[in-house]
C-alpha positions in Angstrom: -16.7 8.7 -38.6 -16.8 11.6 -36.2 -20.6 11.0 -35.7 -19.9 7.3 -34.9 -17.2 8.3 -32.4 -19.7 10.7 -30.7 -22.3 8.0 -30.5 -19.8 5.6 -28.9 -18.8 8.3 -26.4 -22.4 9.0 -25.6 -23.2 5.3 -25.3 -20.1 4.8 -23.1 -21.1 7.7 -20.8 -24.6 6.3 -20.5 -23.1 2.9 -19.7 -20.7 4.2 -17.1 -23.3 6.4 -15.4 -25.8 3.6 -15.5 -23.3 1.3 -13.8 -22.7 3.9 -11.1 -26.4 3.9 -10.4 -27.1 0.2 -10.7 -24.1 -0.8 -8.6 -24.7 1.7 -5.9 -26.3 0.8 -2.6 -28.6 3.8 -2.9 -32.1 4.0 -4.3 -32.0 4.6 -8.1 -34.9 7.0 -7.8 -32.6 9.5 -6.2 -31.4 10.7 -9.6 -34.1 10.0 -12.2 -33.8 13.4 -13.9 -30.1 12.9 -14.8 -30.7 9.4 -16.1 -33.7 10.5 -18.1 -31.7 13.4 -19.6 -28.9 11.0 -20.6 -31.3 8.7 -22.3 -32.6 11.7 -24.3 -29.0 12.7 -25.1 -29.3 16.0 -23.2 -26.0 15.9 -21.4 -26.1 19.5 -20.2 -29.4 18.8 -18.5 -28.1 15.6 -17.1 -25.1 17.4 -15.6 -27.5 20.0 -14.1 -29.7 17.3 -12.6 -26.8 15.2 -11.2 -25.1 18.4 -9.8 -28.3 19.3 -7.8 -28.2 15.9 -6.1 -24.4 15.9 -5.8 -24.7 19.2 -4.0 -27.1 17.5 -1.5 -24.3 15.0 -0.8 -25.6 12.0 -2.7 -22.5 9.9 -3.4 -23.5 8.3 -6.7 -24.6 11.7 -8.0 -21.2 13.1 -7.0 -19.6 10.3 -8.9 -21.8 11.0 -11.9 -20.8 14.7 -11.9 -17.2 13.6 -11.6 -17.4 11.3 -14.6 -19.0 14.1 -16.7 -16.4 16.6 -15.7 -13.7 14.0 -16.3 -14.7 13.3 -19.9 -16.2 16.7 -20.7 -19.7 15.5 -21.4 -22.5 18.1 -20.9 -20.0 20.4 -19.3 -16.5 21.7 -20.0 -13.8 19.1 -19.1 -12.3 20.0 -15.7 -10.0 17.4 -14.2 -9.3 19.2 -10.9 -13.1 19.5 -10.3 -13.6 15.9 -11.4 -11.1 14.8 -8.8 -12.8 16.9 -6.2 -16.2 15.3 -6.9 -14.7 11.8 -7.0 -13.1 12.5 -3.7 -16.4 13.7 -2.1 -18.0 10.4 -3.2 -15.0 8.5 -2.0 -15.1 10.1 1.4 -18.6 8.8 1.8 -17.5 5.3 1.0 -18.6 5.2 -2.6 -16.4 2.5 -4.2 -16.2 3.9 -7.7 -15.2 7.3 -6.4 -12.4 5.7 -4.3 -11.0 3.8 -7.3 -11.1 6.9 -9.5 -9.3 9.0 -7.0 -6.5 6.4 -7.0 -6.4 6.4 -10.8 -6.3 10.2 -11.0 -3.3 10.3 -8.5 -1.6 7.5 -10.5 -2.1 9.4 -13.8 -1.5 12.8 -12.4 -4.9 13.8 -13.8 -6.2 17.0 -12.2 -3.5 16.9 -9.6 0.3 16.3 -9.4 1.1 12.7 -10.0 1.6 10.9 -6.6 2.2 7.2 -6.4 2.0 7.1 -2.6 -1.5 8.5 -2.7 -2.4 6.4 -5.7 -1.3 3.3 -3.8 -3.3 4.2 -0.7 -6.5 4.9 -2.6 -6.2 1.8 -4.8 -5.5 -0.2 -1.7 -8.7 1.1 -0.2 -10.6 0.4 -3.4 -9.2 -3.1 -3.5 -10.5 -3.8 0.0 -13.9 -2.3 -0.8 -14.3 -4.1 -4.1 -13.1 -7.6 -3.4 -9.6 -7.1 -4.7 -10.5 -5.8 -8.2 -7.9 -3.0 -7.9 -5.1 -5.4 -6.7 -3.3 -5.4 -10.1 -3.4 -1.6 -10.3 -2.2 -1.3 -6.7 0.7 -3.8 -7.5 1.7 -1.8 -10.5 1.9 1.4 -8.5 3.9 -0.4 -5.8 6.4 -1.4 -8.5 7.3 2.3 -8.9 7.8 2.9 -5.2 11.0 2.9 -3.3 11.0 0.8 -0.1 10.7 4.0 1.9 7.8 5.2 -0.3 6.1 1.8 0.0 6.3 1.9 3.7 4.7 5.4 3.7 2.0 4.2 1.2 1.2 1.2 3.4 0.9 3.5 6.4 -1.4 5.9 4.6 -3.4 3.0 3.2 -4.0 1.8 6.8 -5.2 5.3 7.8 -7.7 5.3 4.8 -8.9 1.8 5.6 -9.5 2.9 9.2 -11.3 6.1 8.2 -13.4 4.9 5.2 -14.1 1.2 5.4 -17.6 0.6 6.8 -17.5 -1.3 10.0 
């Protein structure tokens, strides 16, 4: 049973990281070492490979590093570091990074829970991804006071101005 759970976790990681690469606007060849290592089941090597490219500023590699740190695959789980890498990818306009920053603020994962920040990041993700985060944004909005919602809308406008590609 434990072995089956590990296989599912490894499959899920490969699927998530594959989606990051396939859905990105970047050339997949940027990170072949990390992908190859995942397919071999060598997650420590995959993390090393992705980290090298993440350090060079490649957004989808930054998001891959964030995922691995978030779930503790190939490296010790570290939510504050995961958030940091998601944010680096987000600040370069990488959509999955933006959504995950919002989710981490919403859950208080790696950072103090902050519904205003969660709303602003999820709003940005919703604009970038054709409304896919609309329900999550609406859920967060339901927890906000009118004053907080006004603050969140203002911050969301700042993020849209700063991060949406023109």
